[in-house]
XYZ file of C-alpha atoms in Angstrom:
478
model
C -17.120 -68.479 -36.292
C -13.492 -69.191 -37.346
C -11.860 -66.576 -35.134
C -8.886 -66.683 -32.794
C -7.661 -64.458 -29.963
C -4.061 -64.154 -28.876
C -0.935 -62.057 -28.583
C 0.012 -63.029 -32.154
C -2.388 -64.152 -34.881
C -2.902 -64.989 -38.551
C -5.872 -65.509 -40.862
C -6.071 -66.661 -44.453
C -8.407 -68.311 -46.928
C -6.842 -71.757 -46.498
C -6.106 -73.907 -43.444
C -2.635 -74.969 -44.626
C -1.581 -71.376 -45.256
C -2.808 -70.289 -41.815
C -1.067 -73.229 -40.154
C 2.315 -72.448 -41.680
C 1.895 -68.722 -41.050
C 1.251 -69.393 -37.362
C 4.203 -71.783 -37.255
C 6.519 -69.078 -38.600
C 5.375 -66.770 -35.796
C 5.829 -69.515 -33.234
C 9.393 -70.137 -34.454
C 10.416 -66.504 -34.015
C 9.445 -64.939 -37.313
C 7.657 -61.609 -37.518
C 4.340 -60.793 -39.205
C 6.078 -60.058 -42.523
C 7.681 -63.508 -42.468
C 4.299 -65.078 -41.694
C 2.477 -63.241 -44.467
C 5.058 -64.217 -47.099
C 4.940 -67.850 -45.927
C 1.146 -67.801 -46.295
C 1.385 -66.047 -49.660
C 3.659 -68.792 -50.984
C 1.528 -71.643 -49.616
C -1.613 -70.095 -51.104
C 0.191 -69.838 -54.445
C 0.609 -73.622 -54.342
C -2.605 -74.943 -52.801
C -5.020 -72.346 -54.254
C -3.474 -71.698 -57.685
C -6.849 -70.689 -59.104
C -6.921 -67.569 -56.916
C -3.379 -66.265 -57.002
C 0.271 -67.117 -57.322
C 3.593 -66.441 -58.985
C 1.821 -65.456 -62.195
C -0.240 -62.763 -60.489
C -0.197 -59.428 -58.687
C -0.202 -58.223 -55.092
C -0.522 -55.215 -52.813
C 0.599 -54.824 -49.216
C -0.514 -52.497 -46.438
C 1.104 -52.684 -42.998
C 1.291 -50.809 -39.736
C 4.777 -50.846 -38.204
C 6.381 -49.040 -35.243
C 7.747 -46.564 -37.814
C 4.328 -45.915 -39.352
C 2.225 -47.150 -42.267
C 3.878 -48.739 -45.293
C 2.285 -49.797 -48.561
C 3.499 -51.402 -51.781
C 1.979 -51.705 -55.252
C 3.125 -54.825 -57.104
C 0.473 -54.774 -59.807
C 1.713 -55.772 -63.221
C 2.037 -53.651 -66.335
C 1.381 -54.477 -69.972
C 4.263 -55.497 -72.261
C 5.848 -52.862 -74.482
C 4.384 -54.612 -77.555
C 0.881 -54.438 -76.139
C -1.220 -52.835 -78.880
C -4.943 -53.506 -78.440
C -8.116 -51.450 -78.388
C -10.103 -53.611 -75.997
C -10.065 -57.014 -74.350
C -13.188 -59.058 -73.724
C -12.162 -62.715 -73.769
C -10.800 -63.690 -70.319
C -8.628 -66.362 -71.948
C -7.049 -64.024 -74.480
C -3.226 -64.279 -74.183
C -3.043 -60.493 -74.487
C -4.700 -60.183 -71.063
C -1.491 -61.408 -69.377
C 0.358 -58.603 -67.593
C 3.904 -58.926 -66.227
C 3.263 -60.421 -62.757
C 4.325 -58.556 -59.615
C 3.934 -60.923 -56.656
C 7.543 -62.123 -56.635
C 8.759 -58.514 -56.803
C 6.731 -57.795 -53.658
C 8.354 -60.760 -51.894
C 11.776 -59.360 -52.797
C 10.865 -55.918 -51.435
C 9.511 -57.345 -48.176
C 12.640 -59.477 -47.708
C 14.916 -56.447 -48.182
C 12.948 -54.191 -45.873
C 11.248 -56.172 -43.141
C 11.752 -59.914 -42.935
C 13.533 -61.507 -40.006
C 13.952 -65.011 -41.426
C 14.356 -64.486 -45.192
C 12.837 -66.200 -48.205
C 14.967 -69.344 -48.049
C 13.411 -70.164 -44.696
C 9.797 -69.055 -45.125
C 9.295 -70.584 -48.593
C 10.218 -74.078 -47.365
C 6.626 -75.130 -46.548
C 5.370 -74.059 -49.984
C 8.278 -75.821 -51.701
C 7.599 -79.005 -49.755
C 3.862 -78.938 -50.535
C 4.539 -78.377 -54.239
C 7.227 -81.057 -54.426
C 5.715 -83.776 -52.227
C 2.080 -83.024 -53.012
C -1.076 -82.010 -51.184
C -4.726 -82.999 -51.276
C -6.882 -80.848 -53.539
C -9.343 -78.798 -51.490
C -12.964 -78.109 -52.319
C -12.304 -74.559 -53.492
C -9.696 -75.638 -56.062
C -11.815 -78.600 -57.187
C -14.861 -76.356 -57.677
C -12.812 -73.867 -59.729
C -11.569 -76.712 -61.941
C -15.079 -78.075 -62.471
C -16.378 -74.639 -63.486
C -13.473 -73.738 -65.809
C -14.361 -73.407 -69.498
C -12.397 -72.923 -72.716
C -9.076 -73.545 -71.013
C -5.848 -73.886 -73.050
C -3.892 -77.112 -73.328
C -1.178 -75.962 -70.915
C -3.851 -75.673 -68.192
C -5.546 -78.956 -69.087
C -2.271 -80.847 -68.722
C -1.774 -79.688 -65.125
C -5.189 -78.960 -63.641
C -7.833 -80.291 -66.020
C -8.785 -83.544 -64.274
C -8.506 -82.600 -60.610
C -11.188 -83.550 -58.121
C -11.488 -82.877 -54.398
C -9.215 -85.207 -52.442
C -6.848 -85.906 -55.340
C -3.151 -85.587 -54.615
C -1.497 -82.856 -56.660
C 2.255 -82.542 -57.066
C 3.677 -79.411 -58.705
C 7.345 -80.293 -59.018
C 8.125 -77.680 -61.678
C 6.576 -74.974 -59.518
C 8.637 -76.266 -56.599
C 11.819 -75.791 -58.611
C 10.771 -72.247 -59.472
C 10.163 -71.519 -55.785
C 13.615 -72.877 -54.922
C 15.232 -70.460 -57.366
C 13.152 -67.561 -56.041
C 14.044 -68.414 -52.436
C 17.716 -67.832 -53.217
C 17.269 -64.767 -55.459
C 13.763 -63.515 -56.315
C 15.098 -61.275 -59.096
C 15.909 -64.459 -61.051
C 12.193 -64.576 -61.783
C 12.657 -61.363 -63.766
C 16.166 -61.432 -65.191
C 17.840 -64.860 -65.013
C 17.590 -68.155 -66.865
C 14.278 -68.733 -65.117
C 12.921 -65.498 -66.584
C 14.059 -66.548 -70.077
C 12.188 -69.843 -69.746
C 9.037 -68.132 -68.490
C 9.048 -65.464 -71.192
C 9.595 -68.071 -73.909
C 6.775 -70.201 -72.494
C 4.405 -67.238 -72.488
C 5.411 -66.080 -75.971
C 4.842 -69.571 -77.382
C 1.235 -69.315 -76.179
C 0.609 -65.931 -77.788
C 1.507 -63.480 -75.022
C 3.245 -60.449 -76.645
C 5.985 -60.333 -74.018
C 9.762 -59.926 -74.237
C 12.502 -60.499 -71.686
C 12.962 -56.739 -71.279
C 9.360 -56.485 -70.007
C 10.341 -58.719 -67.103
C 13.836 -57.308 -66.572
C 12.603 -53.726 -66.297
C 9.641 -54.479 -64.048
C 9.543 -53.027 -60.544
C 6.761 -52.442 -58.083
C 6.887 -49.335 -55.919
C 6.057 -47.986 -52.484
C 2.925 -45.863 -52.255
C 1.451 -43.515 -49.692
C -1.895 -44.741 -48.340
C -4.888 -42.469 -48.905
C -7.190 -41.657 -46.015
C -10.476 -40.193 -44.872
C -12.554 -40.288 -41.698
C -15.720 -42.111 -40.626
C -17.166 -41.123 -37.277
C -14.209 -41.383 -34.873
C -12.225 -43.691 -37.184
C -9.396 -42.729 -39.502
C -9.579 -44.939 -42.588
C -6.706 -45.911 -44.879
C -6.673 -47.539 -48.294
C -4.372 -48.083 -51.268
C -4.290 -45.342 -53.930
C -4.944 -45.906 -57.661
C -4.517 -48.014 -59.666
C -6.142 -49.856 -56.744
C -9.867 -49.222 -56.376
C -9.330 -48.543 -52.659
C -10.453 -44.932 -53.129
C -13.897 -46.285 -54.053
C -14.179 -48.122 -50.746
C -13.484 -44.828 -48.956
C -15.930 -42.932 -51.181
C -18.683 -45.470 -50.444
C -18.139 -45.036 -46.713
C -18.229 -41.249 -47.025
C -21.543 -41.525 -48.909
C -22.915 -43.897 -46.260
C -21.969 -41.499 -43.475
C -23.284 -38.412 -45.276
C -26.608 -40.089 -46.112
C -27.088 -41.334 -42.529
C -28.548 -44.478 -44.076
C -27.288 -46.647 -41.222
C -29.716 -45.032 -38.819
C -32.145 -47.567 -40.296
C -32.236 -51.279 -39.337
C -29.503 -53.225 -41.109
C -32.002 -55.346 -43.066
C -34.510 -52.615 -43.957
C -35.434 -52.433 -47.622
C -34.853 -48.658 -47.661
C -31.311 -49.030 -46.320
C -30.433 -51.721 -48.860
C -31.901 -49.741 -51.781
C -29.892 -46.666 -50.809
C -26.741 -48.768 -50.564
C -27.318 -50.109 -54.078
C -27.648 -46.526 -55.355
C -24.433 -45.569 -53.548
C -22.563 -48.532 -55.046
C -23.720 -47.568 -58.545
C -22.550 -43.964 -58.078
C -19.173 -45.008 -56.721
C -18.606 -47.498 -59.554
C -19.321 -44.760 -62.091
C -16.576 -42.715 -60.439
C -14.231 -45.703 -60.397
C -14.529 -46.142 -64.157
C -13.806 -42.442 -64.701
C -10.942 -41.931 -62.235
C -9.124 -45.166 -61.294
C -6.179 -45.938 -63.570
C -2.399 -46.306 -63.679
C -0.997 -43.851 -61.079
C 0.582 -41.778 -63.857
C -2.878 -41.112 -65.327
C -5.134 -41.082 -62.238
C -4.928 -37.352 -61.581
C -7.898 -35.825 -59.803
C -8.981 -38.961 -57.931
C -8.711 -37.029 -54.646
C -11.935 -35.263 -55.676
C -13.829 -38.463 -54.873
C -13.090 -37.990 -51.167
C -14.082 -34.319 -51.022
C -17.086 -34.008 -48.707
C -18.772 -31.362 -50.887
C -18.375 -33.579 -53.968
C -19.859 -36.548 -52.086
C -22.850 -34.518 -50.905
C -23.451 -33.181 -54.412
C -23.358 -36.692 -55.918
C -25.877 -37.888 -53.345
C -28.222 -34.938 -53.843
C -28.158 -35.211 -57.645
C -29.218 -38.836 -57.395
C -32.068 -38.524 -54.947
C -30.251 -39.433 -51.733
C -30.639 -36.768 -49.063
C -27.372 -35.994 -47.234
C -27.515 -35.687 -43.461
C -27.634 -32.254 -41.881
C -24.118 -30.941 -41.352
C -22.969 -30.460 -37.789
C -20.273 -28.034 -36.678
C -17.808 -29.764 -37.777
C -13.862 -49.137 -46.971
C -8.803 -62.879 -55.129
C -7.119 -64.022 -51.752
C -6.245 -62.079 -48.682
C -4.126 -62.820 -45.623
C -3.208 -60.932 -42.510
C -0.845 -61.369 -39.564
C -0.003 -59.546 -36.347
C 3.039 -60.134 -34.146
C 2.536 -57.570 -31.400
C 4.544 -54.882 -33.211
C 3.482 -55.172 -36.869
C 0.096 -55.693 -38.492
C 0.629 -56.845 -42.075
C -2.004 -57.375 -44.770
C -1.290 -58.786 -48.216
C -3.722 -59.350 -51.053
C -2.811 -61.270 -54.214
C -4.713 -62.344 -57.292
C -4.840 -63.674 -60.845
C -8.176 -61.839 -61.393
C -10.483 -64.560 -62.802
C -10.144 -68.143 -61.591
C -6.846 -69.396 -63.046
C -6.395 -65.988 -64.720
C -5.809 -66.318 -68.448
C -5.560 -70.094 -68.134
C -2.086 -69.935 -69.644
C 0.297 -72.099 -67.616
C 4.108 -72.084 -67.704
C 6.102 -74.305 -65.337
C 2.768 -75.244 -63.705
C 2.184 -71.562 -62.853
C -1.146 -70.038 -64.007
C -0.733 -66.503 -65.332
C -3.085 -63.614 -64.718
C -5.616 -61.958 -67.009
C -5.393 -58.509 -65.408
C -5.483 -56.856 -68.839
C -9.259 -57.159 -68.594
C -9.031 -54.297 -66.106
C -8.361 -51.816 -68.901
C -11.306 -49.715 -70.027
C -11.658 -46.252 -71.519
C -10.365 -42.711 -70.961
C -7.531 -42.602 -68.442
C -7.723 -46.395 -68.163
C -7.498 -47.192 -71.884
C -5.054 -49.973 -72.856
C -1.519 -48.839 -73.695
C 1.980 -50.390 -73.569
C 3.795 -50.499 -70.219
C 0.691 -49.371 -68.361
C -1.004 -50.748 -65.253
C -4.756 -51.345 -65.587
C -7.347 -50.333 -63.022
C -7.078 -52.882 -60.254
C -9.719 -54.487 -58.053
C -7.297 -55.304 -55.207
C -7.532 -53.126 -52.091
C -7.147 -53.312 -48.304
C -9.122 -51.327 -45.721
C -7.489 -50.263 -42.446
C -9.392 -48.378 -39.744
C -7.912 -46.819 -36.620
C -9.215 -45.104 -33.524
C -7.893 -44.770 -30.018
C -6.858 -48.152 -28.694
C -7.652 -50.267 -31.745
C -6.700 -51.035 -35.341
C -8.908 -53.056 -37.697
C -7.838 -54.470 -41.074
C -10.398 -55.888 -43.511
C -9.607 -57.595 -46.805
C -11.440 -60.014 -49.020
C -11.656 -62.117 -52.124
C -14.405 -60.388 -54.086
C -13.027 -58.891 -57.317
C -14.966 -55.828 -58.419
C -17.347 -56.339 -55.492
C -14.606 -55.576 -52.961
C -15.788 -52.026 -52.068
C -19.267 -53.387 -51.331
C -18.021 -56.258 -49.189
C -15.381 -54.348 -47.218
C -17.728 -51.483 -46.433
C -20.568 -53.742 -45.276
C -18.287 -55.557 -42.834
C -16.919 -52.261 -41.540
C -20.425 -50.780 -41.201
C -21.557 -53.765 -39.129
C -18.572 -53.124 -36.874
C -18.731 -49.315 -36.662
C -22.481 -48.638 -36.854
C -24.240 -51.779 -35.638
C -21.790 -52.514 -32.816
C -20.875 -56.065 -33.837
C -17.473 -57.436 -32.857
C -15.197 -57.941 -35.856
C -15.792 -61.710 -36.072
C -19.560 -61.150 -35.874
C -19.272 -58.465 -38.562
C -17.540 -60.917 -40.920
C -20.156 -63.592 -40.215
C -23.164 -61.243 -40.599
C -25.355 -61.549 -43.741
C -24.313 -59.552 -46.796
C -25.747 -58.469 -50.138
C -24.018 -57.376 -53.337
C -24.908 -55.903 -56.685
C -23.212 -57.978 -59.418
C -23.902 -55.990 -62.572
C -27.668 -56.268 -62.962
C -27.941 -59.162 -60.489
C -28.763 -58.712 -56.803
C -27.266 -61.436 -54.585
C -28.405 -61.662 -50.965
C -28.008 -64.161 -48.156
C -31.437 -65.076 -46.839
C -30.127 -64.706 -43.280
C -30.602 -60.983 -43.863
C -34.240 -61.589 -43.003
C -37.152 -59.265 -43.663
C -38.461 -59.778 -47.184
C -35.300 -61.660 -48.206
C -36.300 -65.311 -48.006
C -34.684 -66.586 -51.220
C -31.001 -67.227 -51.872
C -28.412 -69.206 -49.959
C -28.129 -69.075 -46.191
C -24.402 -68.323 -46.611
C -22.508 -68.034 -49.900
C -19.014 -67.027 -51.096
C -20.809 -65.069 -53.844
C -20.909 -62.160 -51.371
C -17.125 -62.262 -50.885
C -14.695 -64.101 -48.630
C -13.317 -61.867 -45.873
C -10.324 -62.092 -43.559
C -9.904 -59.538 -40.790
C -7.632 -58.612 -37.918
C -8.323 -56.409 -34.916
C -5.639 -55.217 -32.542
C -6.352 -53.821 -29.090
C -4.140 -53.153 -26.105
C -4.735 -56.762 -24.991
C -3.853 -58.573 -28.233
C -5.486 -59.648 -31.504
C -8.738 -61.036 -32.831
C -8.105 -62.741 -36.183
C -11.032 -63.811 -38.350
C -11.386 -66.140 -41.323
C -14.660 -66.119 -43.231
C -16.813 -69.221 -42.637
C -17.786 -68.904 -46.301
C -14.338 -70.341 -47.154
C -11.977 -73.146 -46.141
C -9.844 -70.655 -44.246
C -9.023 -70.556 -40.555
C -7.643 -68.067 -38.061
C -4.952 -69.150 -35.623
C -3.290 -67.433 -32.683
C -0.473 -67.805 -30.197
C -1.545 -67.422 -26.581
């Protein structure tokens, strides 16, 4: 299992990102420095998953307490649509927030600064890197991609050398002043490049964009206190799923029993119904706290044939780093592989507009859509666990299964990440045959059930974990 133990540690979905994150720690940087270095490297070497044209969220534990930031993008002010279905529609492009998050982290927490920690990403983009299997697979599976994408990424195969010199120049500008991405000559060039490809964006949409700090939401599970990101993140659904799991006592059954899996699938369906009704732009997501009310959870279970337990007396690309004082988790995404497919200055831009739906989450100008990105943090005496993953809308299923293996089936965090998973993808049930029992079909191990990174802190140090379903690694400093 790709795990590492040490007094400082990092984990990410790519070996180069983890290497440079660990190097930043080794050279005196803190966990915030390491996470931003990894974020930038991932933006270069895994541009199908995330990057400068996408969004991000951050959740961290510091000596001063928990901090969280929402850098999800909003729609342009000239965004007038009823619905979006085509993932390559230019109208799906939201103003990207990742660079804004970098700027906020630099102002608040970084020890080294962007000029220093972006150097590895700039060098990789300028001098080139070998295309990994994940990027090559995404290229081979891409369909109906616009010309701007074809010119940069269309012919790549695993092992090819890719140089992204225009992206390198953008990163150099950002390293000196990240707000140039939103208000300077660079912003003008980006906005013009997007507009020429049909995105209804103006310079003011970029100039007026800001992410914002948020207060994590929380609940309990056994003797753990759980934390997640509030809407427009779907983090509240991860917490609701775990409340339903605890109330139903379903994990008293063997982990691979058919009854347990069927009840989990029912729970996922209930929670996703609630997500579609409640999760939206923070200005519209009133009432979402109801989803974590124990009486509401018990009622939802009872109405749908799941018997609650008897009451007593009374859970894209992800990276994480710990430096002994701070535990920092960052998740960033374009949504679909390569997002909208629209490329400006070799930067793929997101298609997060597909996250809009109906009711509170209907599409409107200058509005943030419901967002799949979330991060789960769990605390109890003497330990902190952070779980994040690349899984899109499946994230609540994946995060909760890993946490349940850890909390209920007594697996160590690296074993919990490695353990077999199952997911409900619309009407399709995907299961790893390692689950055993009646489940003999399917792959032994597949990224279709999510790619997880995790970090556990105890009094003795860290365990960092990278999912063996990916090309990621975990690294530590002794």
